[in-house]
Coordinates of C-alpha atoms in Angstrom, one line a residue:
M1384 CA 33.7 -4.9 -4.4
T1385 CA 31.6 -7.6 -6.0
T1386 CA 31.1 -7.7 -9.8
R1387 CA 27.8 -9.6 -9.4
P1388 CA 24.9 -7.5 -9.4
I1389 CA 21.9 -7.3 -7.1
A1390 CA 18.9 -7.9 -9.5
V1391 CA 15.3 -6.6 -8.9
V1392 CA 12.9 -8.4 -11.1
G1393 CA 9.8 -6.1 -11.5
A1394 CA 10.0 -2.5 -12.4
S1395 CA 7.0 -1.6 -10.1
A1396 CA 6.3 0.4 -7.1
A1397 CA 7.9 -2.4 -5.2
G1398 CA 10.8 -2.8 -7.7
I1399 CA 11.8 0.7 -7.7
T1400 CA 11.5 1.2 -4.0
A1401 CA 13.6 -1.9 -3.5
A1402 CA 16.3 -0.6 -5.7
E1403 CA 16.3 2.8 -3.7
A1404 CA 16.3 1.1 -0.5
L1405 CA 19.2 -1.2 -1.4
R1406 CA 21.4 1.8 -2.0
R1407 CA 20.3 3.4 1.2
A1408 CA 21.3 0.2 3.1
G1409 CA 24.8 0.3 1.7
W1410 CA 24.8 -1.6 -1.5
T1411 CA 27.3 0.0 -3.8
G1412 CA 27.8 -2.7 -6.4
P1413 CA 26.0 -3.2 -9.5
L1414 CA 22.3 -2.7 -9.5
T1415 CA 19.9 -4.3 -12.2
L1416 CA 16.4 -3.4 -12.5
I1417 CA 14.4 -5.5 -14.9
G1418 CA 10.7 -4.9 -16.1
D1419 CA 8.8 -6.5 -18.8
E1420 CA 6.8 -3.3 -19.7
P1421 CA 8.6 -0.6 -21.6
H1422 CA 7.6 2.3 -19.2
L1423 CA 9.5 3.6 -16.4
P1424 CA 7.9 2.6 -12.9
Y1425 CA 4.5 4.0 -12.3
D1426 CA 1.8 3.9 -9.7
R1427 CA -1.2 1.5 -10.5
P1428 CA -3.9 2.6 -8.2
P1429 CA -4.7 5.6 -10.3
L1430 CA -5.3 3.4 -13.4
S1431 CA -8.9 2.5 -12.4
K1432 CA -9.7 5.8 -11.1
Q1433 CA -8.0 9.2 -12.1
L1434 CA -6.4 7.8 -15.4
L1435 CA -9.4 6.1 -16.4
H1436 CA -11.5 9.1 -15.6
G1437 CA -9.2 11.5 -17.9
A1438 CA -8.3 13.6 -14.8
W1439 CA -4.8 12.4 -15.1
E1440 CA -2.4 11.8 -17.9
P1441 CA 0.3 9.0 -17.7
A1442 CA 3.1 11.4 -16.9
R1443 CA 1.5 12.0 -13.6
L1444 CA 1.6 8.4 -12.7
M1445 CA 5.3 8.1 -13.1
L1446 CA 7.1 7.4 -9.8
R1447 CA 10.6 8.5 -11.0
T1448 CA 11.7 10.4 -14.1
A1449 CA 14.9 9.2 -15.9
E1450 CA 16.7 12.1 -14.2
Q1451 CA 15.6 10.9 -10.7
L1452 CA 16.6 7.6 -11.5
A1453 CA 20.1 8.6 -12.6
P1454 CA 21.9 8.7 -9.0
L1455 CA 20.9 5.0 -8.4
D1456 CA 23.3 4.0 -11.2
L1457 CA 20.8 1.3 -12.4
D1458 CA 21.5 -1.1 -15.2
L1459 CA 17.7 -0.5 -16.1
R1460 CA 16.3 -3.0 -18.4
L1461 CA 12.9 -2.2 -19.6
G1462 CA 10.9 -4.3 -22.0
T1463 CA 12.7 -7.3 -20.7
R1464 CA 11.2 -10.5 -19.0
A1465 CA 12.8 -12.8 -16.7
T1466 CA 12.2 -16.4 -17.6
G1467 CA 13.8 -18.4 -15.2
L1468 CA 15.9 -18.5 -12.0
D1469 CA 18.4 -20.8 -10.8
V1470 CA 18.2 -20.6 -6.8
A1471 CA 21.4 -22.5 -6.0
T1472 CA 23.6 -20.0 -8.2
R1473 CA 21.2 -17.0 -8.0
T1474 CA 21.2 -17.0 -11.8
L1475 CA 18.7 -15.3 -13.9
T1476 CA 17.7 -16.1 -17.5
L1477 CA 16.3 -13.4 -19.6
D1478 CA 13.9 -13.6 -22.3
D1479 CA 16.8 -12.5 -24.8
G1480 CA 18.7 -15.6 -23.8
Q1481 CA 21.2 -13.8 -21.5
R1482 CA 22.0 -15.5 -18.2
L1483 CA 22.7 -13.0 -15.3
A1484 CA 24.7 -14.3 -12.2
C1485 CA 23.5 -12.4 -9.3
A1486 CA 24.8 -11.7 -5.8
G1487 CA 21.1 -11.6 -4.7
V1488 CA 17.7 -11.2 -6.4
I1489 CA 14.5 -9.4 -5.1
I1490 CA 11.4 -10.4 -7.0
A1491 CA 8.6 -7.9 -7.3
T1492 CA 6.8 -9.4 -10.3
G1493 CA 3.2 -8.5 -9.0
V1494 CA 0.3 -10.2 -10.5
A1495 CA -1.2 -10.8 -13.7
A1496 CA -5.0 -10.0 -14.6
R1497 CA -7.1 -13.1 -15.1
T1498 CA -9.1 -13.4 -18.3
L1499 CA -11.7 -15.9 -19.9
P1500 CA -11.0 -17.9 -22.8
A1501 CA -14.3 -17.2 -24.3
A1502 CA -13.0 -13.5 -25.0
D1503 CA -10.2 -14.8 -27.2
G1504 CA -10.4 -13.2 -30.7
L1505 CA -12.8 -10.5 -29.8
T1506 CA -12.2 -6.5 -29.4
G1507 CA -13.9 -4.4 -26.9
V1508 CA -13.0 -7.0 -24.0
F1509 CA -10.4 -5.4 -21.7
T1510 CA -8.3 -6.1 -18.6
L1511 CA -7.0 -3.5 -16.3
R1512 CA -3.9 -4.2 -15.0
T1513 CA -1.3 -2.1 -16.9
L1514 CA -0.9 1.4 -18.2
D1515 CA -1.6 0.3 -21.7
D1516 CA -4.7 -1.7 -20.5
A1517 CA -6.1 1.5 -18.9
L1518 CA -5.3 3.8 -21.8
A1519 CA -6.8 1.3 -24.3
L1520 CA -10.1 1.3 -22.2
R1521 CA -10.0 4.9 -21.8
D1522 CA -10.0 5.6 -25.5
R1523 CA -12.9 3.3 -26.1
L1524 CA -14.8 5.3 -23.3
S1525 CA -14.2 8.5 -24.7
G1526 CA -16.2 8.2 -27.8
G1527 CA -19.6 8.8 -26.5
P1528 CA -22.0 6.8 -24.2
R1529 CA -21.4 3.0 -24.2
R1530 CA -23.0 0.2 -22.7
L1531 CA -20.1 -1.4 -20.4
V1532 CA -20.4 -4.6 -18.8
V1533 CA -18.0 -5.2 -15.8
V1534 CA -17.4 -8.7 -15.0
G1535 CA -16.3 -9.0 -11.3
N1536 CA -17.6 -6.9 -8.5
G1537 CA -14.4 -6.9 -6.2
V1538 CA -12.7 -3.7 -5.7
L1539 CA -11.3 -3.0 -9.2
G1540 CA -14.6 -3.9 -10.7
C1541 CA -16.4 -1.5 -8.4
E1542 CA -13.9 1.3 -8.9
A1543 CA -14.0 1.1 -12.7
A1544 CA -17.8 0.8 -12.7
A1545 CA -18.2 4.2 -10.7
V1546 CA -15.8 5.9 -13.1
A1547 CA -17.6 4.8 -16.2
R1548 CA -20.9 5.8 -14.7
E1549 CA -19.4 9.4 -13.7
L1550 CA -18.4 9.5 -17.4
G1551 CA -22.1 8.9 -18.4
H1552 CA -22.0 5.3 -19.8
E1553 CA -24.6 2.6 -19.1
V1554 CA -22.9 0.2 -16.8
T1555 CA -23.8 -3.2 -15.5
L1556 CA -21.7 -4.7 -12.7
I1557 CA -21.9 -8.5 -12.6
G1558 CA -20.4 -10.8 -10.1
R1559 CA -20.7 -14.3 -8.7
E1560 CA -21.3 -13.1 -5.0
P1561 CA -24.6 -11.0 -4.6
V1562 CA -22.9 -8.3 -2.5
P1563 CA -20.2 -6.2 -4.1
M1564 CA -16.7 -6.4 -2.5
A1565 CA -18.0 -8.6 0.1
A1566 CA -14.7 -10.7 0.4
A1567 CA -12.8 -7.3 1.2
V1568 CA -15.2 -5.4 3.1
G1569 CA -17.9 -7.8 4.6
T1570 CA -21.5 -8.1 3.7
G1571 CA -22.7 -5.0 5.7
M1572 CA -20.3 -2.5 4.2
G1573 CA -20.8 -4.2 0.8
E1574 CA -24.6 -3.7 0.9
L1575 CA -23.9 -0.1 1.7
L1576 CA -21.8 0.3 -1.5
A1577 CA -24.3 -1.5 -3.4
D1578 CA -26.8 1.0 -2.4
E1579 CA -24.5 3.9 -3.6
H1580 CA -23.9 2.2 -7.0
R1581 CA -27.6 1.8 -7.5
A1582 CA -28.4 5.3 -6.5
R1583 CA -25.7 6.4 -9.2
G1584 CA -27.7 4.2 -11.9
V1585 CA -25.3 1.1 -12.0
R1586 CA -27.3 -2.1 -12.7
L1587 CA -26.1 -5.0 -10.1
L1588 CA -26.4 -8.6 -11.1
T1589 CA -25.4 -11.8 -9.7
G1590 CA -24.4 -14.5 -12.2
E1591 CA -21.7 -16.1 -14.2
V1592 CA -20.5 -15.6 -17.6
A1593 CA -21.3 -18.4 -20.2
A1594 CA -20.2 -16.6 -23.3
F1595 CA -19.3 -13.4 -25.2
E1596 CA -21.3 -12.8 -28.2
P1597 CA -19.9 -11.1 -31.3
A1598 CA -21.4 -8.7 -33.4
A1599 CA -23.2 -9.8 -36.8
A1600 CA -20.5 -8.6 -39.1
A1601 CA -17.9 -10.3 -41.4
D1602 CA -14.9 -7.9 -40.4
R1603 CA -12.1 -8.9 -38.3
P1604 CA -11.5 -8.5 -35.6
V1605 CA -14.6 -9.4 -34.3
Q1606 CA -16.4 -6.7 -32.0
V1607 CA -18.2 -7.8 -28.8
D1608 CA -21.8 -7.1 -28.9
G1609 CA -23.1 -9.0 -25.8
V1610 CA -22.7 -11.1 -22.6
R1611 CA -24.6 -14.5 -22.3
L1612 CA -25.1 -15.4 -18.6
A1613 CA -25.2 -19.0 -17.3
D1614 CA -28.9 -18.8 -16.8
G1615 CA -29.4 -17.8 -20.3
S1616 CA -30.1 -14.1 -20.2
R1617 CA -28.2 -11.9 -22.4
L1618 CA -26.6 -8.4 -21.6
P1619 CA -26.1 -6.2 -24.5
A1620 CA -22.6 -4.7 -24.4
D1621 CA -20.5 -2.2 -26.5
L1622 CA -17.5 -3.1 -24.1
V1623 CA -16.6 -5.5 -21.5
L1624 CA -14.2 -5.2 -18.6
L1625 CA -12.9 -8.3 -17.0
A1626 CA -12.2 -7.7 -13.4
I1627 CA -12.2 -11.3 -12.3
G1628 CA -9.1 -11.1 -10.0
S1629 CA -5.4 -11.8 -10.5
E1630 CA -2.7 -14.5 -10.5
P1631 CA 0.8 -14.0 -8.9
A1632 CA 3.3 -13.9 -11.5
V1633 CA 5.4 -16.9 -10.6
G1634 CA 4.9 -19.0 -13.8
W1635 CA 8.6 -18.3 -14.7
L1636 CA 9.8 -19.6 -11.3
T1637 CA 10.2 -23.3 -11.9
D1638 CA 13.1 -24.1 -9.7
P1639 CA 11.8 -26.7 -7.1
A1640 CA 13.6 -24.9 -4.3
L1641 CA 10.9 -22.3 -4.4
D1642 CA 7.2 -22.5 -3.0
T1643 CA 5.0 -20.9 -5.7
T1644 CA 1.6 -21.8 -4.0
D1645 CA -0.4 -18.6 -4.0
G1646 CA 2.4 -16.2 -4.7
L1647 CA 6.2 -16.9 -3.9
G1648 CA 6.7 -18.4 -0.5
C1649 CA 8.8 -16.5 2.0
D1650 CA 9.8 -16.6 5.8
A1651 CA 9.2 -13.9 8.0
Y1652 CA 12.1 -11.8 6.6
C1653 CA 10.8 -12.1 3.1
A1654 CA 13.2 -14.5 2.0
A1655 CA 12.3 -17.3 -0.4
A1656 CA 15.8 -18.9 -0.3
P1657 CA 19.3 -17.8 0.6
G1658 CA 19.8 -14.5 -1.3
I1659 CA 16.4 -14.6 -3.0
Y1660 CA 13.6 -12.4 -1.7
A1661 CA 10.3 -11.1 -2.7
A1662 CA 8.2 -8.0 -2.3
G1663 CA 4.7 -6.6 -3.0
D1664 CA 1.8 -8.5 -4.6
V1665 CA 3.8 -11.6 -5.5
A1666 CA 5.1 -12.3 -2.2
R1667 CA 3.3 -14.7 0.4
W1668 CA 5.3 -14.3 3.7
E1669 CA 5.0 -15.7 7.3
H1670 CA 3.6 -12.7 9.1
P1671 CA 5.2 -12.7 12.6
V1672 CA 2.1 -11.2 14.5
H1673 CA -0.7 -13.2 12.9
G1674 CA 1.3 -16.3 12.7
R1675 CA 0.3 -17.4 9.3
P1676 CA 1.1 -16.8 5.8
L1677 CA -0.2 -13.7 4.2
R1678 CA -0.1 -12.1 0.7
F1679 CA -1.5 -8.6 0.0
E1680 CA -2.3 -7.0 -3.4
H1681 CA -2.3 -3.5 -1.8
R1682 CA -0.1 -0.5 -2.7
M1683 CA 1.1 0.5 0.7
N1684 CA 2.3 -3.1 1.3
A1685 CA 4.3 -3.0 -1.7
T1686 CA 6.6 -0.2 -0.8
E1687 CA 6.9 -1.1 2.9
Q1688 CA 7.7 -4.8 2.0
A1689 CA 10.3 -3.7 -0.5
M1690 CA 12.1 -1.7 1.9
A1691 CA 12.1 -4.5 4.5
A1692 CA 13.4 -7.1 1.8
A1693 CA 16.2 -4.7 0.7
R1694 CA 17.4 -4.2 4.0
N1695 CA 17.4 -7.9 5.0
L1696 CA 19.1 -8.9 1.6
V1697 CA 22.0 -6.5 2.3
A1698 CA 22.2 -7.6 5.9
E1699 CA 22.4 -11.3 4.7
L1700 CA 24.9 -10.6 2.0
T1701 CA 27.2 -8.5 4.4
A1702 CA 26.9 -11.7 6.8
E1703 CA 28.0 -13.8 4.0
A1704 CA 30.9 -11.6 3.3
V1705 CA 31.9 -11.6 7.0
N1706 CA 31.8 -15.4 7.2
G1707 CA 33.8 -15.5 3.9
T1708 CA 31.2 -17.0 1.8
A1709 CA 30.6 -13.9 -0.5
E1710 CA 32.1 -10.8 -1.6
A1711 CA 31.3 -7.6 0.4
A1712 CA 27.8 -6.3 0.0
G1713 CA 28.7 -2.6 0.3
D1714 CA 31.1 0.0 1.5
G1715 CA 31.9 -1.6 5.0
A1716 CA 29.1 0.5 6.8
E1717 CA 27.3 -1.4 9.5
P1718 CA 24.3 -3.0 7.9
P1719 CA 20.9 -3.2 9.6
E1720 CA 20.2 -6.5 11.2
R1721 CA 17.6 -8.7 9.5
R1722 CA 14.2 -8.1 10.9
P1723 CA 10.8 -9.8 10.4
F1724 CA 8.4 -7.9 8.3
A1725 CA 5.4 -7.2 10.7
P1726 CA 3.2 -4.7 9.1
V1727 CA -0.3 -3.2 10.0
P1728 CA -1.7 -3.7 6.4
Y1729 CA -3.5 -0.8 5.0
F1730 CA -5.7 -0.4 1.9
W1731 CA -8.2 2.2 0.4
S1732 CA -10.7 2.4 -2.4
D1733 CA -12.4 5.5 -3.9
Q1734 CA -15.6 5.2 -5.4
Y1735 CA -17.8 8.3 -6.5
G1736 CA -17.1 10.8 -3.5
L1737 CA -16.6 8.0 -1.1
K1738 CA -13.4 6.7 0.4
L1739 CA -13.0 3.5 2.1
Q1740 CA -9.8 2.7 4.3
A1741 CA -9.0 -0.3 6.2
Y1742 CA -6.1 -1.5 8.7
G1743 CA -5.4 -5.0 9.5
L1744 CA -6.8 -8.1 7.9
T1745 CA -10.5 -7.9 6.4
T1746 CA -10.3 -11.1 4.5
G1747 CA -10.5 -14.5 6.1
A1748 CA -12.6 -13.1 9.1
D1749 CA -14.9 -15.4 10.9
Q1750 CA -16.6 -12.7 12.7
V1751 CA -17.6 -9.2 11.4
E1752 CA -19.7 -6.6 12.8
T1753 CA -20.7 -3.5 10.7
T1754 CA -22.0 -0.3 12.3
V1755 CA -23.9 2.2 10.0
L1756 CA -23.4 5.6 11.4
D1757 CA -25.2 7.5 8.8
R1758 CA -26.8 5.6 5.9
D1759 CA -27.4 8.7 3.7
A1760 CA -23.8 9.7 3.9
R1761 CA -22.7 6.1 3.6
R1762 CA -20.8 6.6 6.7
A1763 CA -20.0 3.2 8.5
V1764 CA -17.3 1.1 10.3
A1765 CA -16.7 -2.4 10.4
L1766 CA -14.6 -4.7 12.8
F1767 CA -13.3 -7.9 11.7
G1768 CA -12.3 -10.8 14.1
R1769 CA -10.5 -14.2 13.7
A1770 CA -10.4 -16.8 16.6
G1771 CA -11.8 -14.4 19.1
R1772 CA -9.6 -11.5 18.3
A1773 CA -10.0 -8.3 16.5
V1774 CA -7.6 -8.4 13.4
G1775 CA -9.2 -5.6 11.1
V1776 CA -11.1 -2.4 10.8
L1777 CA -12.7 -0.8 7.9
A1778 CA -14.1 2.8 7.7
C1779 CA -16.2 4.5 4.9
A1780 CA -16.4 8.2 4.8
L1781 CA -15.3 8.7 8.2
P1782 CA -13.7 12.0 9.4
P1783 CA -10.0 12.0 9.6
R1784 CA -10.1 12.6 13.4
Q1785 CA -11.9 9.3 13.9
L1786 CA -10.1 7.6 11.4
R1787 CA -6.6 8.2 12.8
S1788 CA -7.5 6.2 16.1
L1789 CA -8.6 3.0 14.4
R1790 CA -5.2 1.7 13.3
A1791 CA -4.3 1.2 17.1
L1792 CA -7.2 -1.2 17.4
V1793 CA -5.7 -3.8 15.3
A1794 CA -1.8 -3.0 15.3
T1795 CA -1.7 -6.1 17.6
P1796 CA -4.8 -8.2 17.9
V1797 CA -6.9 -7.6 21.0
P1798 CA -9.9 -9.7 22.3
W1799 CA -12.9 -9.0 20.3
E1800 CA -15.2 -7.5 23.1
E1801 CA -12.2 -5.0 24.1
A1802 CA -12.0 -4.0 20.4
R1803 CA -15.7 -3.5 20.0
D1804 CA -15.7 -1.1 23.2
R1805 CA -12.7 0.8 21.9
L1806 CA -14.3 1.1 18.3
R1807 CA -17.5 2.5 19.8
E1808 CA -15.6 5.1 21.8
A1809 CA -13.5 6.1 18.8
T1810 CA -16.6 6.7 16.4
T1811 CA -18.8 8.5 19.0
V1812 CA -19.5 11.8 17.7
G1813 CA -18.6 14.7 19.8

């Protein structure tokens, strides 16, 4: 039995899933889970929806209780940050100065919210990535009607704008692109969403932020009072939410053996280097079906990839043991063979009463066709293509019976015309 642990860096949905999958795959040695937040692993998608709205409290977001984690026999290190990794020796450096020599490492550090330097020193300017972020913004939204400016009209910005509007706040949603969520859902579907936001009373603008204006007060810290745009116009604001995207949390990975361009580069097995794997938002891996590197910031991908990375790591360590290059990975049970990770990506978004659900790839398409089935109900489907083949499909407010058939359209890319015909058949009412 090895005395070196497998370390999972990132106590996220991907991280806790990886830890559980390691045990199921036969790892019986020490297992360390490292998280930079003080909280037990929790679910992030509800932060911008149910938690921000006040429908859920933090306890409902917890993925596992302390009692549920006990059977994993974890060395759980919350409030601890990994600051370095030596790839050759598989040794982690932690922010308390400790060095942890590992049998293997799974990196699940996710992403960090982007911010703007102009917001430094101001109160009332928020990002929305962590539980503490969401609770702080919720607290400020609970004190009566506010003027909220949401900077960034992607998925997160649109979801938060919808929640704030439902709570009765005055909401302005501003983005660099004129159509909300266009990068993720295409122009046609984005325009349909824009109609819904306007109908609900959200003000939609296109522009770039030039400055944040403080309130005229001598008190410190200074409260934000307005947003100045590049065209000189001013938006009054009691609160500002920066939803301008994220950066993969790879700044601590400085070993030149690792590729940290747009996340942590991995092969089709989710391996970044021998004994070093990655999962979730931070991982950019070679998708064997699409034949190119992909990185997804989607909840389902986090858990699916974590399970794949864990299985493949245990298989690698067991192979090392058989070859006499490492100590045994588990209890001698036959490990699974390493398998390429080839998911059909899935994501969803809830805004007002609408649910958007997508399968496959919706970004990077060179061909998009949107069919509005019922404009008043915002019911629509969109097909996404690349190089003459259908690679993604998106539905808004589609009945479950019709939605279930859409995944098969893009599980394996098929010619564009064939996919169009199959989509028409799948969405025909009757």
